[in-house]
Short mmCIF file of C-alpha atoms and ligand atoms in Angstrom, two decimals:
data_model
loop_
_atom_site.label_atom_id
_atom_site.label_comp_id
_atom_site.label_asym_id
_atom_site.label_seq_id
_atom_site.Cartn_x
_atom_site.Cartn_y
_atom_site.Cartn_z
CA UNK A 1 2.65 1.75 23.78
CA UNK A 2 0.04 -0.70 21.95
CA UNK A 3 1.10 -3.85 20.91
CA UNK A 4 -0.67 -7.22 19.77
CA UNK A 5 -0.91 -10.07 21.97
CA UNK A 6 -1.43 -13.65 19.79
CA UNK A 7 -1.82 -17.08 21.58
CA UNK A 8 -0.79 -18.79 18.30
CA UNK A 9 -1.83 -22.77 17.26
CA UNK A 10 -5.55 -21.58 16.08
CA UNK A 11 -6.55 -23.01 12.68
CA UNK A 12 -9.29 -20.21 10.75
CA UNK A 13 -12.08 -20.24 9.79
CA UNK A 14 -15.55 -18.15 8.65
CA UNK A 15 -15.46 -15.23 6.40
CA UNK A 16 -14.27 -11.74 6.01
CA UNK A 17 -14.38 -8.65 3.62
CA UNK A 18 -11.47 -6.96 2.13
CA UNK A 19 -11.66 -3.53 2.58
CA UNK A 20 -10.52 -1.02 -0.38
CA UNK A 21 -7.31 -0.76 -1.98
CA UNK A 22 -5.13 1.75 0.36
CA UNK A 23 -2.71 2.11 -2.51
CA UNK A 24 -5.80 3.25 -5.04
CA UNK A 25 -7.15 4.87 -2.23
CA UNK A 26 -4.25 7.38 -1.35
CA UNK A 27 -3.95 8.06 -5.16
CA UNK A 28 -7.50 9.12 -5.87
CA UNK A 29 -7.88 11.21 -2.86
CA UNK A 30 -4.70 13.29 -4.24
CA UNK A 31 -6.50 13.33 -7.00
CA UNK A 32 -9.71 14.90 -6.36
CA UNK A 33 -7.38 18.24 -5.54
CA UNK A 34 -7.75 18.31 -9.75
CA UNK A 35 -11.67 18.39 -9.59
CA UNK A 36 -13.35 21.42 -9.78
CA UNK A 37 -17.27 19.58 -8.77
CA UNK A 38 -17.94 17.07 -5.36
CA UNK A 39 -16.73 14.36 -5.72
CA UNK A 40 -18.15 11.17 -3.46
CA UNK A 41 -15.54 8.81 -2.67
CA UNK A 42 -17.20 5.30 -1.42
CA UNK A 43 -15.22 2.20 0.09
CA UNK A 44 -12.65 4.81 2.00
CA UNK A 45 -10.50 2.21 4.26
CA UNK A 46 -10.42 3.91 7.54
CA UNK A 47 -6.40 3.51 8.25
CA UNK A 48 -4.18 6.07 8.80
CA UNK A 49 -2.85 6.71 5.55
CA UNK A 50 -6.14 7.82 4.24
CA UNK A 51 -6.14 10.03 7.49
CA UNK A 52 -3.51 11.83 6.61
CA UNK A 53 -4.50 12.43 2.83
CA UNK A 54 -7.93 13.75 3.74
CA UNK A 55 -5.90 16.10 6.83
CA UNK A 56 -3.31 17.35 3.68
CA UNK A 57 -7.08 18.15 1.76
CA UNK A 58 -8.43 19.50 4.50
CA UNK A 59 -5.37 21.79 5.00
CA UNK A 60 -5.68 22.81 1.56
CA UNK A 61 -9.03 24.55 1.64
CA UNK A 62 -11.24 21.20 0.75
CA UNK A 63 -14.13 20.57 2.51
CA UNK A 64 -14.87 17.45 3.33
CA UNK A 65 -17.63 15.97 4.70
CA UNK A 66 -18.29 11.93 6.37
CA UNK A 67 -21.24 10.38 4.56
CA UNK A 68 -20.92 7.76 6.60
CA UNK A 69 -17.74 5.96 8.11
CA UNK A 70 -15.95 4.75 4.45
CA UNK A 71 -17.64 7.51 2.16
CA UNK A 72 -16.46 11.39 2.13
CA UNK A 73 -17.79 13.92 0.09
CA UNK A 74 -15.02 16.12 -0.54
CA UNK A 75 -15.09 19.77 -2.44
CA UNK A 76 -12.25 20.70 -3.86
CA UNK A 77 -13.71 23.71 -5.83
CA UNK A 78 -12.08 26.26 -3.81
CA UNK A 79 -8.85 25.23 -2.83
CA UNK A 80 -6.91 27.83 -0.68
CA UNK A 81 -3.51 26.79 -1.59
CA UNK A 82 -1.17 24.78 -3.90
CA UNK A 83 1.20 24.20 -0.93
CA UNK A 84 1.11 21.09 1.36
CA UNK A 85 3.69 23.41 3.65
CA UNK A 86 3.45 20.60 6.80
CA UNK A 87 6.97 18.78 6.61
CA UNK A 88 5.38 16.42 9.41
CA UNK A 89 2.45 15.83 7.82
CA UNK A 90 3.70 15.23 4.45
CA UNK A 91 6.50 12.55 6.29
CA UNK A 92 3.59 10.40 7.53
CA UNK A 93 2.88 8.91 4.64
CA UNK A 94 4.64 8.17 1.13
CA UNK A 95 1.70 9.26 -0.75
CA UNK A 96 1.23 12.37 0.19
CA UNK A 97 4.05 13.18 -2.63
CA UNK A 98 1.06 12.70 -4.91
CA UNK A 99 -0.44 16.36 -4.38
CA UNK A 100 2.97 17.62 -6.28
CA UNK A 101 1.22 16.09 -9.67
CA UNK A 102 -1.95 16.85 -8.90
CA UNK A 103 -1.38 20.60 -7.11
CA UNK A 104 1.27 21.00 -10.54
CA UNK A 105 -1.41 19.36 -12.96
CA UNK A 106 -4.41 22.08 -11.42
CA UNK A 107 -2.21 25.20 -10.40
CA UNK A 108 1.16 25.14 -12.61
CA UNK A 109 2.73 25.07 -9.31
CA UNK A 110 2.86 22.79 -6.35
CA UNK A 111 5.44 22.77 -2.90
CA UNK A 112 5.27 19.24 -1.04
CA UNK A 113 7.63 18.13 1.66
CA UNK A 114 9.31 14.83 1.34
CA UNK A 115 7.26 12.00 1.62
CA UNK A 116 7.65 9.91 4.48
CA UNK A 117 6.27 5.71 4.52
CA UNK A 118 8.18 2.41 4.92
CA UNK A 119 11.69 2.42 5.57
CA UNK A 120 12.35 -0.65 2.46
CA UNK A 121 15.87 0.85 1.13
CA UNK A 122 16.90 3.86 -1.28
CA UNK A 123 13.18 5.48 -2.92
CA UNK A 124 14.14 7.82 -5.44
CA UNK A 125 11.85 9.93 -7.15
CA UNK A 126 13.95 10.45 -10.00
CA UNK A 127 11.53 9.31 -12.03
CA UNK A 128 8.43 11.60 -10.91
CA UNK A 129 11.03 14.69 -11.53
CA UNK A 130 12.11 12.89 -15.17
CA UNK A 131 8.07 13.01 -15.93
CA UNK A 132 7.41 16.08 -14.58
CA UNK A 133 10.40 18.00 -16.30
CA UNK A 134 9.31 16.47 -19.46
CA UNK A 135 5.84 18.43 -18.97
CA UNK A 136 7.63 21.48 -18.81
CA UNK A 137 7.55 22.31 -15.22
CA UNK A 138 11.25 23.30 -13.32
CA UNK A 139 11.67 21.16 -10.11
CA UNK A 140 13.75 22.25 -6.93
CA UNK A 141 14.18 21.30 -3.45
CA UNK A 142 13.69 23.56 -0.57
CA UNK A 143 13.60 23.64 2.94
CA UNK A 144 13.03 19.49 2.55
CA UNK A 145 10.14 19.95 -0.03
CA UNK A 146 10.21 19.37 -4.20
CA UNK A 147 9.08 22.96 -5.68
CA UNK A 148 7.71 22.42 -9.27
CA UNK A 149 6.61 24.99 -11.64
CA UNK A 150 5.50 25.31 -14.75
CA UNK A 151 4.84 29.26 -15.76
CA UNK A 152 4.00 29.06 -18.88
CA UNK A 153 2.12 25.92 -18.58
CA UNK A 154 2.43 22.04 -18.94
CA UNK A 155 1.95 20.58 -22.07
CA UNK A 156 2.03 16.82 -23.26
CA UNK A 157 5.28 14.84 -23.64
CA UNK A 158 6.56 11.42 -23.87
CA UNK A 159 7.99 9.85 -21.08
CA UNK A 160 10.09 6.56 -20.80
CA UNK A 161 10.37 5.08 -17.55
CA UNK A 162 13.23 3.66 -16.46
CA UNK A 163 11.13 1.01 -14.63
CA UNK A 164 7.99 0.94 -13.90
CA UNK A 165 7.33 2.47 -10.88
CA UNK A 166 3.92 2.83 -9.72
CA UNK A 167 4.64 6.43 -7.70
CA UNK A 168 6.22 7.95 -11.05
CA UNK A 169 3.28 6.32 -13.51
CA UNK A 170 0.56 7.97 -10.69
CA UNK A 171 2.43 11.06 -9.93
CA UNK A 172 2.76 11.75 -14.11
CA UNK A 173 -0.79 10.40 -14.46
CA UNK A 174 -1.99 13.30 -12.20
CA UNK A 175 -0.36 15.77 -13.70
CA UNK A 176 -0.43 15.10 -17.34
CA UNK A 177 -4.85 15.26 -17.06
CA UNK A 178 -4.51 18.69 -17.48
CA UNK A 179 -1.44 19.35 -19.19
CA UNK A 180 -1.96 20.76 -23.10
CA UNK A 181 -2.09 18.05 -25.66
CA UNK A 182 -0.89 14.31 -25.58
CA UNK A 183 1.11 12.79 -22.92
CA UNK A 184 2.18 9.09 -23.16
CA UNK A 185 3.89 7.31 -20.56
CA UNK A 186 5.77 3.98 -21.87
CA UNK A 187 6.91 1.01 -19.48
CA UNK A 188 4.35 2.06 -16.87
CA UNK A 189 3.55 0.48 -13.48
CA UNK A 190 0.53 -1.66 -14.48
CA UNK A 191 -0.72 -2.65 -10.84
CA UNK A 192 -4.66 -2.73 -10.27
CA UNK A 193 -4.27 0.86 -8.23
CA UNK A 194 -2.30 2.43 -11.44
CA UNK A 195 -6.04 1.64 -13.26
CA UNK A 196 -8.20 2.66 -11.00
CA UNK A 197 -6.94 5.91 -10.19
CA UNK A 198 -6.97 6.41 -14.45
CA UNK A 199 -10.70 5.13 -13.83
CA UNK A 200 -11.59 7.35 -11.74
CA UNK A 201 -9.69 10.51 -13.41
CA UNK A 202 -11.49 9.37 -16.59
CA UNK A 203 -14.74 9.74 -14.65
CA UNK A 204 -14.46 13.15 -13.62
CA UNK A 205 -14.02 13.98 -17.61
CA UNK A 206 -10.33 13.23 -18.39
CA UNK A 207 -9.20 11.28 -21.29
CA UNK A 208 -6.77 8.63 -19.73
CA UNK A 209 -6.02 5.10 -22.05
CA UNK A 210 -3.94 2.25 -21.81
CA UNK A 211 -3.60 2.14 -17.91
CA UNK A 212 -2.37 -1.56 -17.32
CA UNK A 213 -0.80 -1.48 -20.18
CA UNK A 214 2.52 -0.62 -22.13
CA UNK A 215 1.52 2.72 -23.08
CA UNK A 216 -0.91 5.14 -21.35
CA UNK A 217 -2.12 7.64 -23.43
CA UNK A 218 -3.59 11.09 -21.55
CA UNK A 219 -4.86 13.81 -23.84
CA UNK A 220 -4.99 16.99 -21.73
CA UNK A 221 -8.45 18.26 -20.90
CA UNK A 222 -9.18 21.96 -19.34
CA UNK A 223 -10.89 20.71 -16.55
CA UNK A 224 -12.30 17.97 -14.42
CA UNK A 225 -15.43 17.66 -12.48
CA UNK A 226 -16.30 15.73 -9.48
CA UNK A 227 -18.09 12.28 -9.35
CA UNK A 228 -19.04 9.59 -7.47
CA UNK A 229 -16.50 6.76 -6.97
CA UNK A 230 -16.08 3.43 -5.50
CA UNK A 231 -12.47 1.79 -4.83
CA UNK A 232 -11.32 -1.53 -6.01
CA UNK A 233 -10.62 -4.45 -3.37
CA UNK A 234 -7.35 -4.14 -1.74
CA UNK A 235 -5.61 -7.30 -3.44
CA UNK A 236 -2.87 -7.31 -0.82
CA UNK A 237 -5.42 -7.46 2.05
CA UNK A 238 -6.38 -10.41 0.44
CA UNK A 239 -3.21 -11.85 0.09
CA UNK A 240 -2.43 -11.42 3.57
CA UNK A 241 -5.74 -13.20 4.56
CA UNK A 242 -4.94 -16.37 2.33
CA UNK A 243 -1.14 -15.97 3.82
CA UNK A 244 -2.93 -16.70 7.08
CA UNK A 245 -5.10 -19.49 6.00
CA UNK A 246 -1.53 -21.38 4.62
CA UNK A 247 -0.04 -20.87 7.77
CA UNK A 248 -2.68 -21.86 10.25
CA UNK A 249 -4.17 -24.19 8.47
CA UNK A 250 -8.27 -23.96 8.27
CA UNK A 251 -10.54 -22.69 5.61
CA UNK A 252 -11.94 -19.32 4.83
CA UNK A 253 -13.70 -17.28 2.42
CA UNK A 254 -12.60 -14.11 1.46
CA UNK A 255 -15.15 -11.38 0.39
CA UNK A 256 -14.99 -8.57 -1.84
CA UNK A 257 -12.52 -9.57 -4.12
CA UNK A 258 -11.52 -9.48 -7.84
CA UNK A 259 -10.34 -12.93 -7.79
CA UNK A 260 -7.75 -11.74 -11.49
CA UNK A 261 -6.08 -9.42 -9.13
CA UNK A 262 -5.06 -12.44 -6.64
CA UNK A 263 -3.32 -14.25 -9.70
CA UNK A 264 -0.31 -12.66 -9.67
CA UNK A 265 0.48 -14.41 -5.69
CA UNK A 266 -2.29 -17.19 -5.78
CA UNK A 267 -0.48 -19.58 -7.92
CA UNK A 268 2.56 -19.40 -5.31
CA UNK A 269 0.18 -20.42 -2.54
CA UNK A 270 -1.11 -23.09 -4.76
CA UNK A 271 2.45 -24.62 -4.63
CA UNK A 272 2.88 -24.33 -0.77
CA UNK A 273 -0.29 -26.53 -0.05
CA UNK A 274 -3.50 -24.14 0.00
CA UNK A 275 -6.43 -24.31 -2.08
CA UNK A 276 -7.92 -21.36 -4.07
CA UNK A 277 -11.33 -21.39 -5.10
CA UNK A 278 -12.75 -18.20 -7.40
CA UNK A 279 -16.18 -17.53 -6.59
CA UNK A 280 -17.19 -14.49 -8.48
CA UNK A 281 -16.07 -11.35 -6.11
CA UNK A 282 -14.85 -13.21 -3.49
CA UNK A 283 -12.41 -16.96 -2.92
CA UNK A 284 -12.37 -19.48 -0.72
CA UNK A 285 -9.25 -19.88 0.85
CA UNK A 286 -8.27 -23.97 2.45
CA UNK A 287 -4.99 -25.53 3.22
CA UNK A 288 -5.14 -28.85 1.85
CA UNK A 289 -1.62 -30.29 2.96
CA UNK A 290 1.29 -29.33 4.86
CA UNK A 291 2.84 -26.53 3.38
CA UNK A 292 6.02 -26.70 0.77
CA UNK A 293 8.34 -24.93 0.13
CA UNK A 294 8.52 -22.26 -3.30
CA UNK A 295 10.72 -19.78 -4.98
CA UNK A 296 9.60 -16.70 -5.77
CA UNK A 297 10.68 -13.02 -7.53
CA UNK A 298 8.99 -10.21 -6.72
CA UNK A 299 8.43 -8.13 -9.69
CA UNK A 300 6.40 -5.37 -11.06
CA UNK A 301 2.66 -6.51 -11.91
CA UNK A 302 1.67 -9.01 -12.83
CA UNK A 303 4.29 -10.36 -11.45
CA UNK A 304 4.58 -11.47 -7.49
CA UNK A 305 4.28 -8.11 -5.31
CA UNK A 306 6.55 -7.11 -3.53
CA UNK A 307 3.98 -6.28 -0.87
CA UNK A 308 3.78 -10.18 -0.22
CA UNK A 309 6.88 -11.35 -0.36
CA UNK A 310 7.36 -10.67 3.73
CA UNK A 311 3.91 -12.49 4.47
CA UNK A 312 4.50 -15.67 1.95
CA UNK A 313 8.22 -15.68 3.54
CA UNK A 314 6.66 -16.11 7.47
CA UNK A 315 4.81 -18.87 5.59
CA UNK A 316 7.62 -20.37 3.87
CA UNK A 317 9.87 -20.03 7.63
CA UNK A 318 7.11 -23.41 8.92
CA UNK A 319 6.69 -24.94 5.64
CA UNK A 320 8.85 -28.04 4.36
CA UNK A 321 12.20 -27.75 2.11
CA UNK A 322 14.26 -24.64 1.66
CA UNK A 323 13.15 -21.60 -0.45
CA UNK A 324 14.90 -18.79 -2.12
CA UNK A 325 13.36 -15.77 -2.41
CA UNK A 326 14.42 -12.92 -4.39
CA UNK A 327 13.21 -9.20 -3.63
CA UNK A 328 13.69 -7.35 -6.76
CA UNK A 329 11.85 -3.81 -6.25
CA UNK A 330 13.37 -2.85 -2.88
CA UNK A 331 16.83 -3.13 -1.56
CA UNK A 332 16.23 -3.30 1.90
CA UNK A 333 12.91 -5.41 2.36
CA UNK A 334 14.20 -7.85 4.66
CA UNK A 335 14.82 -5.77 7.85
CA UNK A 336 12.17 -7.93 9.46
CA UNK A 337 13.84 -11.25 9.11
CA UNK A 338 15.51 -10.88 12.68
CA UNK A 339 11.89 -10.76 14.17
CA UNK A 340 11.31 -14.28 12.71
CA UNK A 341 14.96 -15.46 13.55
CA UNK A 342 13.49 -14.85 17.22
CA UNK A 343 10.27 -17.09 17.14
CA UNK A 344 12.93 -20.18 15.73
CA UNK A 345 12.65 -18.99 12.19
CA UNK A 346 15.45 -19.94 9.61
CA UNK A 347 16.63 -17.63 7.31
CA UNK A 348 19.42 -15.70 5.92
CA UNK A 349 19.51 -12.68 4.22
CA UNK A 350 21.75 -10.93 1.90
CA UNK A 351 20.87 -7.87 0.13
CA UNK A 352 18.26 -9.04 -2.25
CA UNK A 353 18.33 -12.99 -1.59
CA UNK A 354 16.90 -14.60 1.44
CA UNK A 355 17.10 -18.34 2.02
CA UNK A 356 14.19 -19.79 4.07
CA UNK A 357 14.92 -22.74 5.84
CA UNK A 358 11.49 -24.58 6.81
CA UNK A 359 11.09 -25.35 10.29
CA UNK A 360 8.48 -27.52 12.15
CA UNK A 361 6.96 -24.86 14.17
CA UNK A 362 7.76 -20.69 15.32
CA UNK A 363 7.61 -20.11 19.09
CA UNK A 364 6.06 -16.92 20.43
CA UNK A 365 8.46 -13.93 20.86
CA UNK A 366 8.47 -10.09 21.66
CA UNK A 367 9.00 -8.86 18.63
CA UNK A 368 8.88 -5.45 16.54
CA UNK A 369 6.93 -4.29 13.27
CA UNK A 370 9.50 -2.29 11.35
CA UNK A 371 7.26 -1.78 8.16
CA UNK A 372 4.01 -2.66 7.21
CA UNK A 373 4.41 -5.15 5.49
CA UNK A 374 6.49 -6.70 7.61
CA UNK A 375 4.13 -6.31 10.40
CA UNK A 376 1.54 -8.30 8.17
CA UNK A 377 4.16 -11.32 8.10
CA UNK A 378 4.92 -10.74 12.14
CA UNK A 379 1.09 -10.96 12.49
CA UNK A 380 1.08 -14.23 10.30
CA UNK A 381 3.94 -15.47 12.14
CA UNK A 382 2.44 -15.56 15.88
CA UNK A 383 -0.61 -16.41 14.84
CA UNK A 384 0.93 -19.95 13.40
CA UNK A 385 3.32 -19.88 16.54
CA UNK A 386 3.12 -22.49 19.85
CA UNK A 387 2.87 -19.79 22.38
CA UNK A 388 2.48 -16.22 22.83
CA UNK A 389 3.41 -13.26 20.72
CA UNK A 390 3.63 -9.57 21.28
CA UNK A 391 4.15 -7.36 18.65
CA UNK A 392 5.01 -3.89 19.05
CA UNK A 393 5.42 -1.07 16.26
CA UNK A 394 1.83 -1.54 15.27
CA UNK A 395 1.22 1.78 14.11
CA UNK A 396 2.97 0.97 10.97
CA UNK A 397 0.53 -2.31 10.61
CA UNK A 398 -2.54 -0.10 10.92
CA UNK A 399 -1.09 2.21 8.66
CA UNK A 400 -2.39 -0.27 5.56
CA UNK A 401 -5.27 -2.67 7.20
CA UNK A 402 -8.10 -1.42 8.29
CA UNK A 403 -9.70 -3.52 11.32
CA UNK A 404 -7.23 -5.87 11.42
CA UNK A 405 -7.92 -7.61 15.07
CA UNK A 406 -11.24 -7.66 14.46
CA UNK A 407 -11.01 -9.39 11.34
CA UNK A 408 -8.55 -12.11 12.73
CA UNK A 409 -10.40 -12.25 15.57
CA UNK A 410 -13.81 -12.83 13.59
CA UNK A 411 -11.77 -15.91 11.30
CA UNK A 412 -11.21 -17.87 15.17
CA UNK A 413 -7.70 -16.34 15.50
CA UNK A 414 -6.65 -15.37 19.53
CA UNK A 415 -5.38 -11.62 18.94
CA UNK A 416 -5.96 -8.79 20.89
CA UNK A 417 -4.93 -5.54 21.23
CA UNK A 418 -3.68 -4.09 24.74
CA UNK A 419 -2.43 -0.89 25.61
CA UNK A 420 1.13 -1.29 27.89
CA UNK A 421 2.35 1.81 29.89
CA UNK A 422 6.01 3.30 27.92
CA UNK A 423 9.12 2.82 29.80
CA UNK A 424 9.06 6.63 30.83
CA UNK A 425 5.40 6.52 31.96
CA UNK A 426 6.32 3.93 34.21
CA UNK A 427 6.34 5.84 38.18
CA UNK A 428 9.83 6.20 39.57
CA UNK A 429 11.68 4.37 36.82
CA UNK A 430 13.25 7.57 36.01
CA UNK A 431 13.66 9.04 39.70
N1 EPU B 501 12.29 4.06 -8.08
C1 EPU B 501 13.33 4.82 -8.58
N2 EPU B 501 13.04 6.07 -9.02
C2 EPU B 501 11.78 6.57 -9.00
C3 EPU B 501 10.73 5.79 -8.50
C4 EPU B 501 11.02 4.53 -8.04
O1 EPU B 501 14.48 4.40 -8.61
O2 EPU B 501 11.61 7.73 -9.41
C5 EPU B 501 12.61 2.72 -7.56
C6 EPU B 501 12.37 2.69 -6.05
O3 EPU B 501 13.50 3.12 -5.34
C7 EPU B 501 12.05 1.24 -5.82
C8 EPU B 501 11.34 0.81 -7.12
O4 EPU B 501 11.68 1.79 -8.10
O5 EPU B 501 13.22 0.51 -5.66
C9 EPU B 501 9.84 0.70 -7.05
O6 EPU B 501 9.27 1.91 -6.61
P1 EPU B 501 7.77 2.33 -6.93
O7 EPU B 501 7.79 3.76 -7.34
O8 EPU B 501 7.14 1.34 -7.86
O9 EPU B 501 7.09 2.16 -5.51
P2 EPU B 501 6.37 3.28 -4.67
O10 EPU B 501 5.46 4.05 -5.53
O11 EPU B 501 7.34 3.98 -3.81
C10 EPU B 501 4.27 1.80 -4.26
C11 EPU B 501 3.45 1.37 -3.08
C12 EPU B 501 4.25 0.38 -2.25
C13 EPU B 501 4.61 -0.81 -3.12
C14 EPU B 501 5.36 -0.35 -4.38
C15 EPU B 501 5.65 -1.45 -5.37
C16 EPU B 501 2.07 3.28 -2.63
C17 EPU B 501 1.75 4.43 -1.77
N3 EPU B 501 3.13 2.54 -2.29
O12 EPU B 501 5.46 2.39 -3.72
O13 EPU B 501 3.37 -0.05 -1.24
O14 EPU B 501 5.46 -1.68 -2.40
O15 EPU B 501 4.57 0.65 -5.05
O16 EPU B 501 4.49 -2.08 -5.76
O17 EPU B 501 1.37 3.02 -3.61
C18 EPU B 501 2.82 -0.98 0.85
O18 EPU B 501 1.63 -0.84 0.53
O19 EPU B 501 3.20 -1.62 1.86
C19 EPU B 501 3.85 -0.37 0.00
C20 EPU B 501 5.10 -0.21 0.41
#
C-alpha cells in the first residue's frame, strides 16, 4: 500500500506550474476517436485518468505515439473497432463514457461499459441518453455497457438539458460534430473544459458555437481531421494550490494559469484571509491574516465548483467563525468529513449542508482518501496539521494531479511518499 506521510506546521512558499486541465484533457482525447488525420495533443497531464483514455485508444486500433512525456501523437485514421468491450477498463475512470458520443458521432454505433470515477452520490446519465435519443440513435444496456445506434444516421436536434451537466453537454458535443444538420444544446455546462474540448473539435474542421454559453450551436460536418492541440490550465489544480497557501499560511506564485478561470473560487478565498494577485498567466497566492470563516454554494460555472468545495472546507475546519456550506451538484460529497473529524476537525454533515466549526489547529491522523477530491482537502488538511499525517487511498488523489509530492514538496511543504507492506503481505500474519 502507498500512502503520504506529512509533518504538518510548514508555511509555503516558491513557485509551481499547473499542469493541464484533466477534465479537458479526458474529453479531447475521446475526441480524437472522431478525427480521421494525427492529431498532436500537447500539455497531456501524466495521471492516471489520461492513462486509461489513451489504453481505451490504444485498444481501439489508434496508434499512439510519446513525443515526449506530456505530448502524444495519436492516429485515429484506422480505428479497428467502435467497441470499448473492457468493463474494467471502462470502470476506471468516469470519462471513458465519452467514446459512446464520439464512437456514435464517427461510426453510428458505439458499446461502452459503465463508467467508473468518484463515488460522490447517484450519477445518472439520463441526460447523455435524452441527447443522444434526440439525434436519432436507440440506446440499450447490455452486459453492464450503454449500446447506441443510429442506422440510418444521426441528424441535428434540439436538446434541453435538464441541468447543465458537463458529461451530457461533452458527451452530445461529441456526437452531434458529425451528426446531419444543426444541433443546439440549451442550458449547457459552461465550465472552461466544456470550451476547450468545442476548441479543439472546431480545430480539426467542425463547426461548434456558443460553448460557455446558453446555447451551443453544432452544424454537422462529414468529417474531421487531426491537428495540433494544446490544453488549457487545470483551474482546479490551481485552486487546490491557493487552498494550500490559505491554510499554511506563506506566499506562492502559481504558474500557468488563466487567472478568469480562478474567479469563480478566488473571491471566496479573498474572504477567508488570502491575497490574490493576477499576473498575466499565472497569480500570486499570500495569506494576509488569519483565516475567516465563508459560506459558499457550489454551483454549475461560473459559479463555485464543486471540485473545491472539499479543499476550501479543510480550510474553513482551522479558520475562525462557523461556515455553512452547501453542495448543490452531488448528493453525497461529504463522505470525507469523518477523515477531518479525526485530525480535531468540526463539522457536521447532512445530506447537502455541512456546518464547519473553525478550530485553532488539526492534529495529524491516519486517515483515508475516499475521492479525489477529497484526497486534495486530506492533503490540505495534514499539511496545516501539528503533527504527522498518513494518508492512504492515494490512488484516487493521483488519479487528477499530476506530480503532486513533488510540487508540495518544491513550495517547502514536508510530504513524502512511502510504500508500506499490505496487511496480507505481512509474513505469518495469516499463518
Ligand atoms: N446528472 C444527472 N443526469 C445526467 C447527468 C448528470 O442527473 O444525465 C446529475 C449528476 O448526477 C450530478 C449533476 O448532474 O448530480 C452534475 O453532473 P455532471 O454531469 O455535471 O458531472 P460529471 O460530468 O459526472 C464532471 C467532472 C467532475 C465534476 C463535475 C461537475 C469529468 C470527467 N468529471 O462530472 O469532476 O465534479 O463535472 O463540475 O469531467 C473531479 O474532477 O474530481 C470530478 C469529479
Amino acid at each position: 500500500m502507498t500512502k503520504y506521510v506529512i509533518q504538518g506546521g510548514r508555511r509555503l512558499h516558491g513557485q509551481v506550474a499547473v499542469s493541464s486541465a484533466k477534465n479537458a484533457a479526458v474529453a479531447i482525447l475521446a475526441g480524437t476517436a472522431l478525427t480521421e488525420g494525427l492529431c498532436v495533443i500537447d500539455n497531456l497531464p501524466r495521471i492516471s485518468d489520461i492513462t486509461v483514455q489513451l489504453e481505451i485508444l490504444r485498444r481501439l486500433g489508434a496508434r499512439i505515439r510519446m513525443l515526449n512525456a506530456n505530448a502524444m501523437e495519436i492516429d485515429c485514421s484506422r480505428l479497428r473497432s467502435s467497441k470499448v468491450l473492457d468493463d474494467e477498463l471502462a470502470r476506471q475512470n468516469r470519462a471513458s463514457y465519452y467514446f459512446i458520443g464520439s464512437l456514435l458521432g464517427r461510426y453510428k454505433t458505439s458499446q461502452v461499459c459503465m463508467p467508473g470515477g468518484c463515488n460522490l452520490g447517484v450519477r445518472a446519465i439520463d441526460q447523455h441518453i435524452k441527447g443522444f435519443e434526440a439525434l436519432g440513435a436507440n440506446i440499450s444496456t447490455k452486459n453492464g455497457c450503454v449500446v447506441a445506434e443510429a442506422p440510418a444516421g444521426l441528424r441535428g436536434a434540439h436538446i434541453y438539458l435538464d441541468m447543465p451537466s458537463v458529461g451530457a453537454t461533452i458527451n452530445i458535443m461529441l456526437a452531434a460534430v458529425r451528426a446531419q444538420g444543426m444541433t443546439y444544446i440549451e442550458n449547457p455546462a459552461k465550465e472552461p473544459h466544456v470550451v476547450d474540448l468545442a476548441n479543439f473539435l472546431n480545430t480539426c474542421g467542425a463547426d461548434v458555437r456558443g460553448a460557455g454559453t446558453d446555447v451551443i450551436k453544432i452544424r454537422g460536418v462529414r468529417t474531421l481531421h487531426g491537428c495540433n492541440y494544446s490544453i488549457i490550465p487545470d483551474q482546479i489544480e490551481a485552486g487546490t494550490y491557493i487552498a494550500a497557501v490559505a491554510a499554511c499560511g506563506g506566499e506562492i506564485t502559481v504558474n500557468n494559469v488563466i487567472p478568469k478561470h480562478l474567479d469563480c473560487f478566488a473571491t471566496k478565498f479573498t474572504e477567508m484571509g488570502v491575497e490574490i494577485t493576477d499576473l498575466g498567466d499565472a497569480v500570486f497566492v499570500k495569506r494576509v491574516k488569519s483565516l475567516s470563516r465563508a459560506n459558499f454554494k457550489t454551483l454549475p460555472y461560473p459559479g463555485f465548483p464543486t471540485d473545491m468545495q472539499a479543499p476550501a472546507v479543510a480550510v474553513l475546519s482551522i479558520a475562525d467563525g462557523t461556515s455553512i456550506i452547501n453542495e448543490t451538484i452531488f448528493s453525497s460529497r461529504f463522505r470525507y468529513v469523518d477523515e477531518l473529524r479525526r485530525m480535531g476537525a468540526r463539522i457536521q454533515a447532512d445530506g447537502q449542508i455541512a456546518i464547519v466549526e473553525g478550530v485553532s489547529c488539526l492534529t495529524g491522523a491516519k486517515i483515508y482518501a475516499c475521492d479525489l477530491r477529497a484526497g486534495a482537502a486530506l492533503v490540505i488538511a495534514g499539511l496545516a496539521a501539528f503533527g504527522i499525517t498518513e494518508i492512504s487511498g492515494i490512488a484516487h488523489i493521483e488519479r487528477g494531479y499530476e506530480s503532486f509530492v513533488e510540487k508540495l514538496r518544491n513550495l517547502g511543504a514536508d510530504i513524502r511518499r512511502e510504500e508500506y507492506p499490505d496487511i496480507e503481505d505481512i509474513e505469518g500474519i495469516n499463518a
